Each structure stands twice: as C-alpha cells, then as structure tokens.
CSV table of C-alpha atoms in Angstrom, one decimal:
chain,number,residue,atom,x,y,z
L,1,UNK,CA,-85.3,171.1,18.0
L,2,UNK,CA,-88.3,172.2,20.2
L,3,UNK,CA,-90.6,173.4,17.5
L,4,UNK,CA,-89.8,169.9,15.7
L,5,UNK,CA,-91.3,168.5,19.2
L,6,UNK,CA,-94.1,170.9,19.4
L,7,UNK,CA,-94.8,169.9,15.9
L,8,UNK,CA,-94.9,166.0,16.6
L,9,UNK,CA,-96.9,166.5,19.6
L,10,UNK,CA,-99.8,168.7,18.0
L,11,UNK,CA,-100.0,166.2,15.3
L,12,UNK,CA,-99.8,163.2,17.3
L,13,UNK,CA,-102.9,164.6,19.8
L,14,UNK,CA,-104.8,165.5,16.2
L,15,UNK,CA,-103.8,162.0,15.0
L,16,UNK,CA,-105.6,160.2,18.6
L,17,UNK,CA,-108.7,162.2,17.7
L,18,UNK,CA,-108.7,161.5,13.8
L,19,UNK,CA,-108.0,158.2,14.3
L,20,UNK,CA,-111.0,157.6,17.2
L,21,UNK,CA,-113.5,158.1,14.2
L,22,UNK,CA,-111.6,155.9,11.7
L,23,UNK,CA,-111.5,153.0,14.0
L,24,UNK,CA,-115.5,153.7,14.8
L,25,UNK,CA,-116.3,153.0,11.5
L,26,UNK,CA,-114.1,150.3,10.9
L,27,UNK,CA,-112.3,147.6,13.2
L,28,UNK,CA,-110.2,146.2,10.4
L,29,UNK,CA,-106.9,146.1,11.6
L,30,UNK,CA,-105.0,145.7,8.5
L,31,UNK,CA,-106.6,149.1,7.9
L,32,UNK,CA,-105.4,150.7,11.0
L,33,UNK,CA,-102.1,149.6,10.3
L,34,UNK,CA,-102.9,150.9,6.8
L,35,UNK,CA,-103.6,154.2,8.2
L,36,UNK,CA,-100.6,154.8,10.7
L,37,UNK,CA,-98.2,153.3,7.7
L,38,UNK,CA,-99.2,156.1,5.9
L,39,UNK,CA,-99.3,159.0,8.6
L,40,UNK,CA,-95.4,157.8,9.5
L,41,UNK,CA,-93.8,157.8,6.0
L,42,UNK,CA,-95.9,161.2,5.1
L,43,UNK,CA,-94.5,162.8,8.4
L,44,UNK,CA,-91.1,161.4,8.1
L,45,UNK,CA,-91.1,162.4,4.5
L,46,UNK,CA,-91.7,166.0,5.7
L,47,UNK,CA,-88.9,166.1,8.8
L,48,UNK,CA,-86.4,164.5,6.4
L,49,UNK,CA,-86.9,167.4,3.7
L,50,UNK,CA,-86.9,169.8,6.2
L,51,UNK,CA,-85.1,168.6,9.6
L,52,UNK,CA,-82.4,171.5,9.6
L,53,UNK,CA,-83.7,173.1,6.4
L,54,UNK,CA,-82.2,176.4,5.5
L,55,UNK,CA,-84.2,178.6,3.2
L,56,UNK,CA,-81.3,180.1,1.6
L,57,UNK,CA,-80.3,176.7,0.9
L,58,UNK,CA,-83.2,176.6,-2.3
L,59,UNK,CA,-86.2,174.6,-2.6
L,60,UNK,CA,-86.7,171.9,-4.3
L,61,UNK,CA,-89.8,170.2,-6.0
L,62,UNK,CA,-89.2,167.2,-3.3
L,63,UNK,CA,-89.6,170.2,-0.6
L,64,UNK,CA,-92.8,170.9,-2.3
L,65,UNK,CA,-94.3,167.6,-2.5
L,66,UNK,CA,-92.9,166.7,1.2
L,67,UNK,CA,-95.4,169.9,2.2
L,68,UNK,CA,-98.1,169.0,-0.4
L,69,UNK,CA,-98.3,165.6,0.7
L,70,UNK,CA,-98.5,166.9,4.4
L,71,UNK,CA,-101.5,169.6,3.9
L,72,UNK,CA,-103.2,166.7,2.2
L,73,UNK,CA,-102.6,164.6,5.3
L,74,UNK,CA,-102.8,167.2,7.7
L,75,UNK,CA,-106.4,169.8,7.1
L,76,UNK,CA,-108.6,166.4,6.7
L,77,UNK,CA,-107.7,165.4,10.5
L,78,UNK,CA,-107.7,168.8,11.4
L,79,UNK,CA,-111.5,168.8,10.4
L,80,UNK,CA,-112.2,165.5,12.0
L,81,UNK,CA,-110.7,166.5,15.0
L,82,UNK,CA,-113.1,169.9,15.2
L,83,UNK,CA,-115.9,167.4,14.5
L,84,UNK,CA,-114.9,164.8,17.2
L,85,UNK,CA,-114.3,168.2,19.8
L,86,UNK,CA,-117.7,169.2,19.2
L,87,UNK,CA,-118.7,165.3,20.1
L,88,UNK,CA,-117.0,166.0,23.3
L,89,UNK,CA,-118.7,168.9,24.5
L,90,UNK,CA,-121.4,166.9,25.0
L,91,UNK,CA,-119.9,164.0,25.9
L,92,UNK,CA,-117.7,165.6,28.5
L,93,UNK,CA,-120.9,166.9,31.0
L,94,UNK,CA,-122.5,163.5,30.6
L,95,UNK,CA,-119.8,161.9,32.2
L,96,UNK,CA,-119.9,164.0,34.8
L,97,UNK,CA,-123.2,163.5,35.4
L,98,UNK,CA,-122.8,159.9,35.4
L,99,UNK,CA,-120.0,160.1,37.9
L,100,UNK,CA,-121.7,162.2,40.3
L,101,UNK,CA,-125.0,160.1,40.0
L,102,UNK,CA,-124.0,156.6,39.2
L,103,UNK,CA,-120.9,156.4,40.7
L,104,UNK,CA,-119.2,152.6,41.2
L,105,UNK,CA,-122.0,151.4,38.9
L,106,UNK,CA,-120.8,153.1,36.1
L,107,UNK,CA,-117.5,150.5,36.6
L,108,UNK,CA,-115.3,153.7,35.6
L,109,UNK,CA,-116.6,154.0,32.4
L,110,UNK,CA,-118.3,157.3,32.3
L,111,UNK,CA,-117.9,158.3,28.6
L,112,UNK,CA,-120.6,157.4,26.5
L,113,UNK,CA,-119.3,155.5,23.4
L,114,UNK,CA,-118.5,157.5,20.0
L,115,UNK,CA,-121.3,157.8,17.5
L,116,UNK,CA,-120.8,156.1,14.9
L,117,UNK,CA,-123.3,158.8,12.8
L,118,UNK,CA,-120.6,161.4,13.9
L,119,UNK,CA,-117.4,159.6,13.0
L,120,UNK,CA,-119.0,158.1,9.3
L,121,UNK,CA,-119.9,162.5,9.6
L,122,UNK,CA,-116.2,163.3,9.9
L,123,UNK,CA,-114.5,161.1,8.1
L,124,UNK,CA,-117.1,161.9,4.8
L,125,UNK,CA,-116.7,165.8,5.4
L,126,UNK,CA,-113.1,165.7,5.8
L,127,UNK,CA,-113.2,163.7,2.5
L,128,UNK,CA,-113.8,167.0,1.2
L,129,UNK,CA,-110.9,169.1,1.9
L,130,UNK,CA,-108.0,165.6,1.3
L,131,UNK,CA,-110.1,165.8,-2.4
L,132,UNK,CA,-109.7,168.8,-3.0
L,133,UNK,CA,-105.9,169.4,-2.4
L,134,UNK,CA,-105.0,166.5,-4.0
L,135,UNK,CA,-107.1,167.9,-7.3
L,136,UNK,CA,-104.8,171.2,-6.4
L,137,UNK,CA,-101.7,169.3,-6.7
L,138,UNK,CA,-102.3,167.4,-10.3
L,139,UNK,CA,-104.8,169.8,-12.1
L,140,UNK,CA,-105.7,172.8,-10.4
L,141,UNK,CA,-101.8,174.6,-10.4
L,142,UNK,CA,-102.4,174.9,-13.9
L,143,UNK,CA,-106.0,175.4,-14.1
L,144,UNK,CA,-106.1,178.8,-15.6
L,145,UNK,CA,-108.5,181.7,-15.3
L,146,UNK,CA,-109.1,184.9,-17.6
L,147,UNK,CA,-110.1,187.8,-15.1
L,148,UNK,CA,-111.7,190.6,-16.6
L,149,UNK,CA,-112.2,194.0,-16.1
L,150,UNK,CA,-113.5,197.2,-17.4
L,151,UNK,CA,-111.7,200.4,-15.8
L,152,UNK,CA,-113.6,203.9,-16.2
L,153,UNK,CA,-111.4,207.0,-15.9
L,154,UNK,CA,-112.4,210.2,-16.7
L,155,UNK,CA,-108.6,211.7,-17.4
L,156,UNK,CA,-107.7,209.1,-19.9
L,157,UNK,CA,-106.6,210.0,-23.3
L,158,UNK,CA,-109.4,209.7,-26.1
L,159,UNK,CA,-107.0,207.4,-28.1
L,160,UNK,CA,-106.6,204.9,-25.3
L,161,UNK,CA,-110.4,204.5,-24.6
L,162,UNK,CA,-110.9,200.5,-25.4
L,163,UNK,CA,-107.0,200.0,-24.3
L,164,UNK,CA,-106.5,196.3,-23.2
L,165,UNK,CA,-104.0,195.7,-20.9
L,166,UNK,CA,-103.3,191.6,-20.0
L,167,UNK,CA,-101.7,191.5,-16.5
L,168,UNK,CA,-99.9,188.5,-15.7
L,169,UNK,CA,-98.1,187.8,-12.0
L,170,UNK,CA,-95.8,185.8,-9.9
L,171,UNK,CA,-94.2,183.3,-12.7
L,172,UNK,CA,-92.4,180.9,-10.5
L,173,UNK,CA,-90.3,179.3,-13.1
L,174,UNK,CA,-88.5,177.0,-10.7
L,175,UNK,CA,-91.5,175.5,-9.1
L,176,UNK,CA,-92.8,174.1,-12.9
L,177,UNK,CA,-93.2,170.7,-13.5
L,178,UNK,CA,-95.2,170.6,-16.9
L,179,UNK,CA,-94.1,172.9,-19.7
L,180,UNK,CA,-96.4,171.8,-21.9
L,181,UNK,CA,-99.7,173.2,-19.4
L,182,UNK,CA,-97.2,176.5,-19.5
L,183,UNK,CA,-97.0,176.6,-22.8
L,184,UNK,CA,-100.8,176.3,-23.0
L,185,UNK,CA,-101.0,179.3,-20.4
L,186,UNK,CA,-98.9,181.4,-22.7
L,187,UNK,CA,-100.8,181.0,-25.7
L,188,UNK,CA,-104.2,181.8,-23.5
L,189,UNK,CA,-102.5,184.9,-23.0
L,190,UNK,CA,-102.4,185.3,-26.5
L,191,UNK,CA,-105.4,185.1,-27.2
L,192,UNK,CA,-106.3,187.8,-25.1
L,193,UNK,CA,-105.2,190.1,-27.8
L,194,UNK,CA,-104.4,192.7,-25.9
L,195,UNK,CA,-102.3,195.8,-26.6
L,196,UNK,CA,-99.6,195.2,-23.9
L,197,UNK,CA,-98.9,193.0,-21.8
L,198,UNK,CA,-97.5,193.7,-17.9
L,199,UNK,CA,-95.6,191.4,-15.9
L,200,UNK,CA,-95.3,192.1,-12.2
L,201,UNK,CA,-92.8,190.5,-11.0
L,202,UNK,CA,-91.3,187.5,-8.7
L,203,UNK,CA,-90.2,184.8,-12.4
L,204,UNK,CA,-88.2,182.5,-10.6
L,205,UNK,CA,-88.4,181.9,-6.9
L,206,UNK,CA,-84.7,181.7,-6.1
L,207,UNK,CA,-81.9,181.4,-9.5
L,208,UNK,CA,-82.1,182.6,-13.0
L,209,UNK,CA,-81.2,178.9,-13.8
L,210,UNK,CA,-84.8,177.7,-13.2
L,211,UNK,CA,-85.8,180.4,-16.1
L,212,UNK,CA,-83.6,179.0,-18.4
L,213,UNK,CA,-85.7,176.1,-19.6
L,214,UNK,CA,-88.7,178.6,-20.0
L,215,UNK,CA,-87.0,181.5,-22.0
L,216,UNK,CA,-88.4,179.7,-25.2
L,217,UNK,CA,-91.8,179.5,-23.8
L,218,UNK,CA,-92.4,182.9,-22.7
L,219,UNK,CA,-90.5,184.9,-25.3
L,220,UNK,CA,-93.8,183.7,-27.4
L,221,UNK,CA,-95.3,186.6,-25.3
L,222,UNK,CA,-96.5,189.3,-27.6
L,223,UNK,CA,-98.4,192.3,-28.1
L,224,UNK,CA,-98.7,195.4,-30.0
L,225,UNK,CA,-97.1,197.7,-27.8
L,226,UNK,CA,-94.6,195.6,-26.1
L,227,UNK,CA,-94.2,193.0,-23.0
L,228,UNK,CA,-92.9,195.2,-20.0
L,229,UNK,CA,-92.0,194.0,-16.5
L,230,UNK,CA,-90.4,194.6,-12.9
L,231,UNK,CA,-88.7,192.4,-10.6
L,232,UNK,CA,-90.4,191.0,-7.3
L,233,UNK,CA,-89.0,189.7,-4.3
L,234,UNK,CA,-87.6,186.7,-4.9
L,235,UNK,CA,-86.3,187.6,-8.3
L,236,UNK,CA,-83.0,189.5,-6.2
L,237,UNK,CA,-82.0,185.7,-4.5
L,238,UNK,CA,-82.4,187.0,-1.1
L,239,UNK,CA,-83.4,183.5,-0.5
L,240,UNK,CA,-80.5,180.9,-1.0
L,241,UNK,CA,-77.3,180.8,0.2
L,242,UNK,CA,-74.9,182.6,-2.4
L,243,UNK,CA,-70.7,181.9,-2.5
L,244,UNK,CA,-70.0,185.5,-2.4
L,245,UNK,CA,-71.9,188.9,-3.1
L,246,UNK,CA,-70.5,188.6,-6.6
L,247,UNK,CA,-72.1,185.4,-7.3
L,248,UNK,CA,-75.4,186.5,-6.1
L,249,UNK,CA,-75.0,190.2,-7.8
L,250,UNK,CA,-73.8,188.4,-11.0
L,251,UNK,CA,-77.2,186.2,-10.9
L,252,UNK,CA,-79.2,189.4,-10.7
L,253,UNK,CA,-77.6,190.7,-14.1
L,254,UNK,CA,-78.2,187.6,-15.8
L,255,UNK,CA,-81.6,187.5,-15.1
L,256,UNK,CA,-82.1,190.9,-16.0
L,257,UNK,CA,-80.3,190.0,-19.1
L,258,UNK,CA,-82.4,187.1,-20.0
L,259,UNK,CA,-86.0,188.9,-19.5
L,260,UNK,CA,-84.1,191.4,-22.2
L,261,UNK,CA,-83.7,188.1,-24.0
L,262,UNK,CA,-87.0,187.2,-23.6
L,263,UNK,CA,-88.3,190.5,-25.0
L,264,UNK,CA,-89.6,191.8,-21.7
L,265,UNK,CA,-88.8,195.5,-21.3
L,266,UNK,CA,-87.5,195.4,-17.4
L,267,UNK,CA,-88.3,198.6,-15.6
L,268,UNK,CA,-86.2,199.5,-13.0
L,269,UNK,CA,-87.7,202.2,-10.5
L,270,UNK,CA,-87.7,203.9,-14.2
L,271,UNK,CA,-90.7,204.9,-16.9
L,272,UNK,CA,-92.0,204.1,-20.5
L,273,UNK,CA,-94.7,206.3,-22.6
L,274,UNK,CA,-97.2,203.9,-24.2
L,275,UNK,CA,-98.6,206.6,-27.3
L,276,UNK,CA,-101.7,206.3,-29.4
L,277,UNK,CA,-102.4,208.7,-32.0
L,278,UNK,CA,-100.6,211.0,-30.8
L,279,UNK,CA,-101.5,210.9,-27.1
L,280,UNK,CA,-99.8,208.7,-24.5
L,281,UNK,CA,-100.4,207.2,-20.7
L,282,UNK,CA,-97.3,206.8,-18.9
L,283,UNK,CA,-95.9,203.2,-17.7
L,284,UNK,CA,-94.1,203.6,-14.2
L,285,UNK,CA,-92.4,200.5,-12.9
L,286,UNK,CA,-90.4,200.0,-9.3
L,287,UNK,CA,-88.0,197.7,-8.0
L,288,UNK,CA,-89.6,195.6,-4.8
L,289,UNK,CA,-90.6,197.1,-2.3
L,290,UNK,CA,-93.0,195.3,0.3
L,291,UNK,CA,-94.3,196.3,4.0
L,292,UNK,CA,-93.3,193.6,7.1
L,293,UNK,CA,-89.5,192.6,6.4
L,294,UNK,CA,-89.2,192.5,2.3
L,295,UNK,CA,-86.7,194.0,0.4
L,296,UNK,CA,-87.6,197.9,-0.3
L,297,UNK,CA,-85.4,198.6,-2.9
L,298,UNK,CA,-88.2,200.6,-5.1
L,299,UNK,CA,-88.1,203.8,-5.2
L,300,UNK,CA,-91.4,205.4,-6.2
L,301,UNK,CA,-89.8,209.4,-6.6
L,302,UNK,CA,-87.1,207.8,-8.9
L,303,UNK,CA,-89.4,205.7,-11.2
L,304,UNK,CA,-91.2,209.0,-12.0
L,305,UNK,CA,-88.9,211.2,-12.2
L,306,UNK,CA,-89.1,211.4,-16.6
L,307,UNK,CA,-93.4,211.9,-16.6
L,308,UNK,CA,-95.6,214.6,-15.5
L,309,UNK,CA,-98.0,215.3,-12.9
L,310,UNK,CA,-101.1,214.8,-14.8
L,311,UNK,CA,-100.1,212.1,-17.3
L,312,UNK,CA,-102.3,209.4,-16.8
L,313,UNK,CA,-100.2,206.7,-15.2
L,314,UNK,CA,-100.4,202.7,-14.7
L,315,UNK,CA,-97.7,201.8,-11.9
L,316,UNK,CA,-96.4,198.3,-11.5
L,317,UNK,CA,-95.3,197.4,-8.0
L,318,UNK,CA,-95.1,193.8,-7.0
L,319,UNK,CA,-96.1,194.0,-3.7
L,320,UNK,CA,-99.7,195.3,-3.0
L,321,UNK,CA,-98.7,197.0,0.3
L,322,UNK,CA,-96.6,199.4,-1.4
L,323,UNK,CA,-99.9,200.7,-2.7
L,324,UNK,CA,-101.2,200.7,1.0
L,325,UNK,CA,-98.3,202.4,2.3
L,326,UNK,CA,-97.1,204.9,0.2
L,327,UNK,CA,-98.8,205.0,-3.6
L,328,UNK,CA,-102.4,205.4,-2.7
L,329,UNK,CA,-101.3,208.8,-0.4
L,330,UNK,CA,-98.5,209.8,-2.9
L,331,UNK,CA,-98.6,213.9,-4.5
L,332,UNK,CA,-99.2,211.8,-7.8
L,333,UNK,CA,-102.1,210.1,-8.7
L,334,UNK,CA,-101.5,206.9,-10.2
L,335,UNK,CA,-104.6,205.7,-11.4
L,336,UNK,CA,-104.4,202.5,-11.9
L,337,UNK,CA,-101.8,199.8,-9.9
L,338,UNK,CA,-100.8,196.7,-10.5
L,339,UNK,CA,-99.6,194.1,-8.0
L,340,UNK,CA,-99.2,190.3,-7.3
L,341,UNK,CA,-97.0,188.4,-4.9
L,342,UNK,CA,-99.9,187.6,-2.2
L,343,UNK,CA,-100.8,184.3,-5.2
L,344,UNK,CA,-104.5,184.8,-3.5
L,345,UNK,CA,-102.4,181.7,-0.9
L,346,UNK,CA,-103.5,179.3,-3.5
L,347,UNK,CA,-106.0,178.1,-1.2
L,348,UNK,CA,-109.3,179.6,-0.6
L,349,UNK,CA,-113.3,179.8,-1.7
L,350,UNK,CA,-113.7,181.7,-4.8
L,351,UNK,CA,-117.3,182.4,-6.6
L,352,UNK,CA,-116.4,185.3,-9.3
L,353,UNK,CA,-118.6,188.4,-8.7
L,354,UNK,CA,-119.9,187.2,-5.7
L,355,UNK,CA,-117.6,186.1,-3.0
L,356,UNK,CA,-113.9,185.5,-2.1
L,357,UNK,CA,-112.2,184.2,0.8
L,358,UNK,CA,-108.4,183.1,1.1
L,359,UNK,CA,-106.5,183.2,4.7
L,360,UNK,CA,-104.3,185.6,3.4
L,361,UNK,CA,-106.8,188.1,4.0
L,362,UNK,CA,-105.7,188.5,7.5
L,363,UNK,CA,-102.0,189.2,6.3
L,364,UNK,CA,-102.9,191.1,3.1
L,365,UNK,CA,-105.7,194.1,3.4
L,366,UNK,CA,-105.4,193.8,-0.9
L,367,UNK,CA,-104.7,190.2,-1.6
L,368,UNK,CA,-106.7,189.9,-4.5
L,369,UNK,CA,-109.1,191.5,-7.5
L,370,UNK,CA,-109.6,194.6,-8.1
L,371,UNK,CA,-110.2,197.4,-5.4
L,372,UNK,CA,-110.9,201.5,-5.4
L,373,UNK,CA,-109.7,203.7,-2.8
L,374,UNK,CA,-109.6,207.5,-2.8
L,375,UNK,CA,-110.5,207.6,-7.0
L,376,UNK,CA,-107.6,205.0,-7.7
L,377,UNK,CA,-107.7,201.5,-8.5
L,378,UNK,CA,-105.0,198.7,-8.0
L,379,UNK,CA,-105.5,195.0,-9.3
L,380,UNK,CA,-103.7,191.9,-7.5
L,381,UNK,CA,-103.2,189.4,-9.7
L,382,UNK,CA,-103.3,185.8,-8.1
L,383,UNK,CA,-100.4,184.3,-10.1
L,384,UNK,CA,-99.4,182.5,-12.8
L,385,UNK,CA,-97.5,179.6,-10.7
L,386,UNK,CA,-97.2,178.5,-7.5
L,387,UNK,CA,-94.9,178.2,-4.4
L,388,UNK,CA,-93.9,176.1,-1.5
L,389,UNK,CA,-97.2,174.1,-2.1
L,390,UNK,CA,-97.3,172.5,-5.1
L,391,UNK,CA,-100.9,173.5,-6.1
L,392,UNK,CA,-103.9,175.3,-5.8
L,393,UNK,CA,-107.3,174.7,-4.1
L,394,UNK,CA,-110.0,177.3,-4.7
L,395,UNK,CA,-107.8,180.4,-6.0
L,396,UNK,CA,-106.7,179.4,-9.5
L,397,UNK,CA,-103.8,181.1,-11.3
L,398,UNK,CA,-104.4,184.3,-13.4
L,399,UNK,CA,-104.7,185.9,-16.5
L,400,UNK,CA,-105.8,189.5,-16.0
L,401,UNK,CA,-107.3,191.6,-18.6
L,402,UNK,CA,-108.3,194.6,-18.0
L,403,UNK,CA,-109.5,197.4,-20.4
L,404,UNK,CA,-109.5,201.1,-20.0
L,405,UNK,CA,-112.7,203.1,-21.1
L,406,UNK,CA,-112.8,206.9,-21.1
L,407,UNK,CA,-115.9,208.6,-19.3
L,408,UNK,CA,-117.4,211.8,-18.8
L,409,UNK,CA,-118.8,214.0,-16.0
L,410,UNK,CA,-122.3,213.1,-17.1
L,411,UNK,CA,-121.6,209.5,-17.2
C-alpha cells in the first residue's frame, strides 16, 4: 500500500508542474478538464491492472497497454517538469529579492509570472518523447532491423570462411498481437540466406500456450544447416503461479517438445558439430544462466564436455552476463558468443555505426551489438519481440547476421 501512495504522490507533484505550463498556454477550461479526464482514467487504468498484481500470476496484453499508455502519459510531464524546474531556479532568487527589497509592496506576490515562451517550450519538446512512444506502440514493435557483421578469426576452418550465421533473440510469443508483421519478420529472416540460423532463447514470456498460435509461423524457419536454439529465462515459467511442480515441470517438456516440433534443434547445456568439407566449428549451447537473481541452471563444463579444446566454438548463452562472469575467463576459448535477453530496453537513441544509448546500460555492461574482449567476441541481439511495454522507441527489434571470415597473421 505505501509504494501505491508514493506513487500517487510523485505523479500528482509532476502533474502540478506539467499542468502549470498547459494552463499558460491555454485558459480553456473545457481543456483542463480535458486534460485531468485523461490523466485519471490513464492512472486508474494502471492501479486497476496492477493494484495487488502478482507476477507469477501472468501478464496480459491489458497489463501491457495499462503500462504503455502510462509511459506515454508519464516521460512527456516528466520533461515538462525538468523544463518548468529550471524556470524556477531563476524564479526562486527573484523572489527573494523582491521580498527582502519590496516587501508589503509586492502584496505577497513575489513570484514572477510563468513565461509563456517556456511553457509553449515544454509542452512542444515534451511533444517529442508522447510521439514517439506512441509510434513505439503501433509501428515501431515490429519495425525490423537486419544487423550485420563481419567476424575475422584467424583459427577458423578454411571451409567456413564466408559462413553466415542469422542470430535471432528474445521471441516473446505471448506478448504478439499481429501475426501477420511476424510472419513478415520470419520471411526477412529468410532472406538472409544464411547457413544456420541461432535462436537464443526467452520464446514465450511465461506458458508454452502463447507459442502455440505461432508454431506454424516459425517452423517456416530454415537454413542449410539447421535452426538450433536454447532456452532463456522466462522460457522455465519461473514467472506465474503454477498448480503444482508437475504442472509447471510438465509445461517445460511441452515446450521443449514443441521447438522439436518447430524444427528447432534445442540444446541443452549440450553440443552440435556444424561440418563443411570435411572440417567443422563446434555449436555449444547452455541452459540460462544470468548474474543478479536469474535462474543459473547452465552449465558451461557440461555443454562442452563432447568438443575439444581447440575446436573453434560459437556458444549460445541467453544472458550476456554469463559471458561477463564466467565465459570470457573460461580455460576454453569460445570465440564467438551469442546473447540476448537485455531487448537493448526497447527504448533508447540508436544511430548504427555511430552511437548508441539505452538505460540499460547502467544494468547491463553488454546490452547490445557487438563487443571484443581478450581476442573473443559476443553479439547481444536486441530482440525479436517485446515485453511489459508494448513497443519500442529507438532500439528496434533484430535480425542479426553475422558472417565469419578466415584471416591470416599478415592480415
């Protein structure tokens, strides 16, 4: 109940500023009441999705929309009210000086009156931001992106020089709402052409029920040597409330029955060769396993236990800090990683090859792209879909491609 009143009361003192610079640029009431109508219903919309909400209890597309619609209501006042602060700072030493200077002759009112330059200012810059997520909820969750990449090794078999390798992350089936803009996403994934494609993990967000309607859509995956894949965080249901530990245990095998359905090749802290002419790279996939409170149920010894030392070796691990914290220092060298599960927080300002900034920075050291540390690479994919937000502003979901290319000490 208290953080439900701390809540109420932040927004309410960022609703008094907000509204300070609507009302300066316009004294319509019908508009006031216009604008408080719709700041109640979003913010009861919001407490009566989530008054008492239980995680494990599943989330639902209304869940989403109740937070989507409150982000969109939310960061624009947030903005005005840094705008309308920074008013203040000025404001707030002229009124002392007129209270120490003009006192009774000012009649008490010591505040100089709002700009209205600064509040038509606010409300035009926070126009921004409200356009923006909005253009994230209807367009930009399926607005999808083909990263590419070109990997040098010097170790890497002569047959696989010119190996293309499509990376796709973070699935989400149960936070769809448009199969048809999946359906185009799978066939851009196609396209690609390229000679396998890796899944990393996290294709539903709670219940292998939510894949269901999707099996026909992604079983169109193809490629030459195979669709493999491993499971990521939310793909065990940690994250609803479960009858027994049969139900949830029975849940897990039919969704590791359906990806075999699918045609994905599930690896399970376990290995695959991919060969080429005769020489082969070796595929390493583990179970989740994710620094600060996620399940760590991969097992990195295990999953290589059937390849060699110096096989050349692509590992797919959902979570990017298991790269952090144990691949990057392990005995073998795994040359290249691939992660997901950070989804780049679907928010964020994004200019490819030049610049990239999410908030999930400051959770994530990896979060996103490709990154070289001690001769090895790892690539985290921003996702395919989407979670808890319904949408994406600035960090659009992914299609990875990267391709290997042999080179040599004198390169």
């Amino acid at each position: 109940m208290l953080r439900w009143i701390i809540f109420l009361v932040v927004f309410i003192i960022i609703d008094l500023y907000a509204f300070q610079a609507f009302k300066t640029v316009t004294k319509n009431n019908w508009l006031h009441g216009l604008y408080w109508l719709i700041t109640t219903l979003v913010i009861a919309n919001f407490v009566f999705h989530y008054y008492g909400f239980n995680r494990r209890d599943g989330f639902s597309h209304a869940h989403a929309f109740a937070f989507g619609f409150l982000v969109a209501l939310i960061v624009p006042k947030i903005v005005m009210l840094a705008i309308m602060l920074s008013e203040d700072i000025f404001r707030l030493p002229q009124a002392l000086f007129r209270y120490f200077t003009e006192g009774e002759t000012a009649k008490g009112n010591y505040f100089a009156s709002r700009r209205q330059f600064i509040s038509k200012m606010a409300l035009g810059i926070a126009a921004i931001p409200l356009a923006s997520i909005i253009y994230g909820i209807y367009k930009g969750k399926y607005n999808y992106k083909v990263f590419k990449y070109t990997l040098h090794f010097e170790d890497l078999p002569e047959a696989f020089d010119g190996y293309k390798i499509t990376q796709i992350s973070d699935i989400h089936s149960g936070s769809f709402d448009n199969i048809d803009k999946v359906k185009y996403g799978v066939e851009l994934i196609n396209e690609q052409q390229s000679d396998v494609i890796l899944f990393t993990g996290d294709i539903v967000n709670n219940i292998t029920e939510e894949l269901v309607p999707y099996k026909t859509v992604f079983n169109k995956l193809k490629a030459k040597d195979g669709v493999f894949s491993v499971l990521g965080n939310h793909d065990y249901g940690d994250y609803v409330y479960w009858d027994s530990d049969e139900a949830k245990h029975k849940n897990l095998e039919d969704l590791k029955t359906l990806q075999k359905e699918m045609g994905f090749d599930l690896l399970l802290n376990e290995s695959r060769y991919l060969e080429k002419n005769g020489q082969k790279i070796a595929l390493v996939g583990v179970e989740n396993w994710g620094a600060g409170g996620f399940k760590k149920a991969g097992d990195l010894k295990q999953a290589a236990a059937g390849i060699k030392k110096d096989d050349f070796k692509i590992l797919m691990s959902h979570d990017p800090s298991h790269w952090e914290k144990e691949v990057i220092n392990d005995d073998y060298h795994y040359h290249l990683t691939l992660s997901g599960h950070t989804h780049g927080m679907q928010f964020g300002i994004e200019i490819p090859g030049w610049f990239k900034w999410s908030p999930v920075k400051w959770r994530y050291k990896y979060w996103a792209g490709i990154y070289k540390e001690m001769g090895k690479y790892i690539n985290v994919n921003r996702g395919f879909g989407y979670l808890a937000f319904p949408g994406r502003v600035g960090i659009w979901p992914e299609i990875t491609v990267i391709e290997l290319k042999k080179t040599t000490n004198n390169a």
